[in-house]
């Protein structure tokens, strides 16, 4: 019994420590898609989109990516990937067959620049 | 067709939560899709029609209308309780072809660019860099819109360059609901465009220096700014040094703008005769709670562009993140996160030297080289902040700093720290950079609860700042986009004297009484700037 609970504690600690988030941001683009929101997050002023899905193994592979169709500019400004405790649990319970994917992303601002002809 | 969504709301707030403010409707305009309307000028004109419709709609409902940019202003300048309008998606931009330039223009066509109001500084820089060009100056960061910048008079520390509005050479305003309410303004003594572009955007040309200068820093109240014409320049590099120097030396430089004392501090920036180079930008960081003998200064020099600068000096952005004295505001937030809401502890932390060392892990001074857009990069912070910013003649900077920091310690302690930047005089009638070289003395910090924290309120602090400057006979201005006791009696006159009436006379001549009301707001009312002049002098807005 003792070893069991010790094992459980170690597992929980391991899972907790494997929760992380990574934010990746383009430095030389036109900037993020703007939004007027009242948030106090670090991303205030940017339109945050979220991809929240459960991917079956084999679905989200190199040949078969999860598509993001909603960036009007066709480009990404920032991506935040977060692993959660629940996500890791699901991964373990399903023996790696299902993965929770939670990605927040900001599209590039759609630019409207170019040349004009005055003739 | 450009489309606008109208959302009923009960409140609105600034980015840094300096409100809340009452609101009825929040509007957002998006341009027609490029695929449906490929011509930039067609899309621009289509947006102009939409703006006239929105102005009419507000007028028909007897309501006010105020466009906003990125809501970075901390004063209530961007607020209107009736209709507020988000412009960041209105971001058309293009260069001016040679055949669009006025015959008497002193500007090169390759340097003239036209930007719709919602273009942010970051995306303008991105576009200009793709053409081998650069903005002449910006603020410390890059998220404001071009119209938002000029409406308050955003500055960096361009000693010989000035503020954002100082490189704007043409303005396309929409001053009412009718087709003839689309106007294009520029200086008659410095024309930039011939009739071709104004004709294409269906704008009436008015060339008049006084009108242009009044509208330039228009406080959001000179009509809707649809587009601005700017003068850019060839891209260049900036080399940034941060040093700790004796307080007295830093102040001596500030008071005199003689940079010779820097010769033995920044030995790389000295000519063959031993004369110190004149910096592009000079900033002094002041932690008024520290007894250190030194101040930290930032001195930045303009250098010719070298395409290999990243290979030679490294990528400036990671360096800026590692070494920068991040905008003080950001630093303060980091500290306040640690100390939660405990302002006294926070103040105690400020008593030591809290600014990070501008040295690498080997103890070497690290100088950073990058383009303007890289040195004045993204602001890394959001949250509840305040900022107060006073303009004084640089000759008075030492004295003004002394009285303001003393007040901040005696009547506070206020959870913020000071900085000074120096900016060339602006021609704009109500620019707060009105002195030959204006020293902007700013305190940035986190908001506090004056009841819980036992410190005077921000409003009271703002009032006391004005009082001590007046008591010491130090003429001053205040940054329109920052916190202040804006209801201080006679404030506008104190700051700008006769220019206030001049500005109001010109505004009254340009806008019909209904439109003058529609484009004013409680901020303007508080300052007494929304009053209409009577009789109106139509001569003030004739094309010369
Ligand atoms: C992180 C941070 C850093 C800052 N750094 C600096 C700095 O270095 N230097 C400095 O001077 N200031 C600085 N400020 C202040 C800020 O740059 C100014 O207040 C600026 O005016 C904000 O621009 P915005 O686009 O957010 O405009 P807003 O704050 O949204 O609006 C400002 C004014 O512009 C008007 N306006 C906007 N668009 C239009 C339009 N199309 N037509 C008519 N009126 C319009 C609004 O009505 C309002 O009156 C900083 C603020 C923050 C939050």
XYZ file of C-alpha atoms in Angstrom, chain A:
119
model
C 0.000 0.000 0.000
C 2.815 2.314 0.998
C 4.749 1.671 -2.183
C 1.577 2.211 -4.197
C 0.927 5.654 -2.765
C 4.575 6.544 -3.071
C 4.394 5.517 -6.711
C 1.268 7.643 -7.156
C 2.944 10.660 -5.571
C 6.008 10.235 -7.760
C 3.785 9.931 -10.839
C 1.813 13.069 -9.941
C 5.007 14.991 -9.296
C 6.446 13.794 -12.583
C 3.310 14.792 -14.438
C 3.109 18.142 -12.740
C 6.702 18.898 -13.529
C 6.098 17.965 -17.145
C 3.393 20.682 -17.479
C 4.899 23.572 -19.351
C 4.118 26.316 -21.794
C 6.236 27.722 -24.554
C 5.591 30.974 -26.408
C 7.232 31.508 -29.752
C 7.094 34.909 -31.427
C 8.252 36.261 -34.783
C 10.522 39.265 -34.273
C 10.675 40.772 -37.731
C 7.086 40.588 -38.974
C 4.376 43.235 -39.203
C 3.066 42.401 -35.708
C 0.061 40.540 -34.371
C -3.538 40.822 -35.490
C -4.965 43.599 -33.291
C -7.953 43.270 -30.999
C -9.729 45.623 -28.672
C -10.215 43.572 -25.547
C -10.239 44.350 -21.866
C -7.871 41.533 -20.941
C -4.905 42.083 -18.633
C -2.874 39.260 -20.158
C 0.527 39.797 -21.703
C -1.157 39.467 -25.087
C -3.578 42.382 -24.530
C -4.131 44.195 -27.795
C -3.701 41.025 -29.867
C -6.411 38.723 -31.177
C -5.817 35.355 -29.509
C -7.127 32.288 -31.283
C -7.202 28.873 -29.638
C -6.911 25.422 -31.091
C -8.271 23.043 -28.478
C -8.678 19.509 -29.696
C -7.936 15.900 -28.964
C -5.729 14.415 -31.615
C -5.688 10.697 -32.223
C -2.282 9.251 -32.825
C -1.562 9.193 -36.513
C -3.877 12.128 -37.231
C -1.568 14.992 -36.379
C 1.481 13.772 -38.198
C 3.834 15.444 -40.577
C 1.809 14.378 -43.604
C -1.479 15.172 -42.010
C -1.170 18.342 -39.905
C -3.937 20.056 -37.982
C -4.862 22.933 -40.272
C -5.306 26.509 -39.132
C -7.574 28.101 -41.721
C -8.435 31.349 -39.987
C -5.444 33.681 -40.417
C -6.537 36.197 -43.042
C -2.930 37.339 -43.449
C -1.817 33.765 -44.084
C 0.907 34.090 -41.450
C 1.495 33.493 -37.780
C 2.891 36.065 -35.351
C 3.052 34.057 -32.123
C 2.249 30.573 -30.899
C 1.858 29.365 -27.346
C 1.867 25.640 -26.681
C 0.798 24.477 -23.272
C 0.783 21.005 -21.785
C -1.675 20.500 -18.982
C -1.983 17.947 -16.245
C -5.267 16.688 -17.765
C -3.609 16.373 -21.129
C -0.798 14.278 -19.774
C -3.270 12.136 -17.855
C -5.273 11.491 -21.023
C -2.099 10.580 -22.859
C -1.187 8.084 -20.147
C -4.664 6.617 -19.714
C -5.045 6.049 -23.453
C -1.533 4.583 -23.622
C -0.468 7.338 -25.911
C -3.316 6.950 -28.399
C -4.945 10.308 -27.663
C -3.293 13.625 -27.082
C -4.907 16.880 -25.944
C -3.629 19.665 -28.107
C -4.075 23.195 -26.796
C -2.355 25.828 -28.846
C -2.982 29.546 -28.595
C -1.876 31.586 -31.535
C -1.889 35.101 -32.890
C -2.062 35.614 -36.634
C 0.007 38.231 -38.377
C -1.777 41.502 -38.855
C -3.150 41.553 -42.398
C -1.122 44.191 -44.190
C -2.614 46.407 -46.863
C 0.487 47.929 -48.359
C 1.570 48.181 -51.950
C 2.035 50.602 -54.809
C -0.383 53.012 -56.414
C -0.556 54.450 -59.878
C -1.547 58.103 -60.192
C -1.831 58.239 -63.989
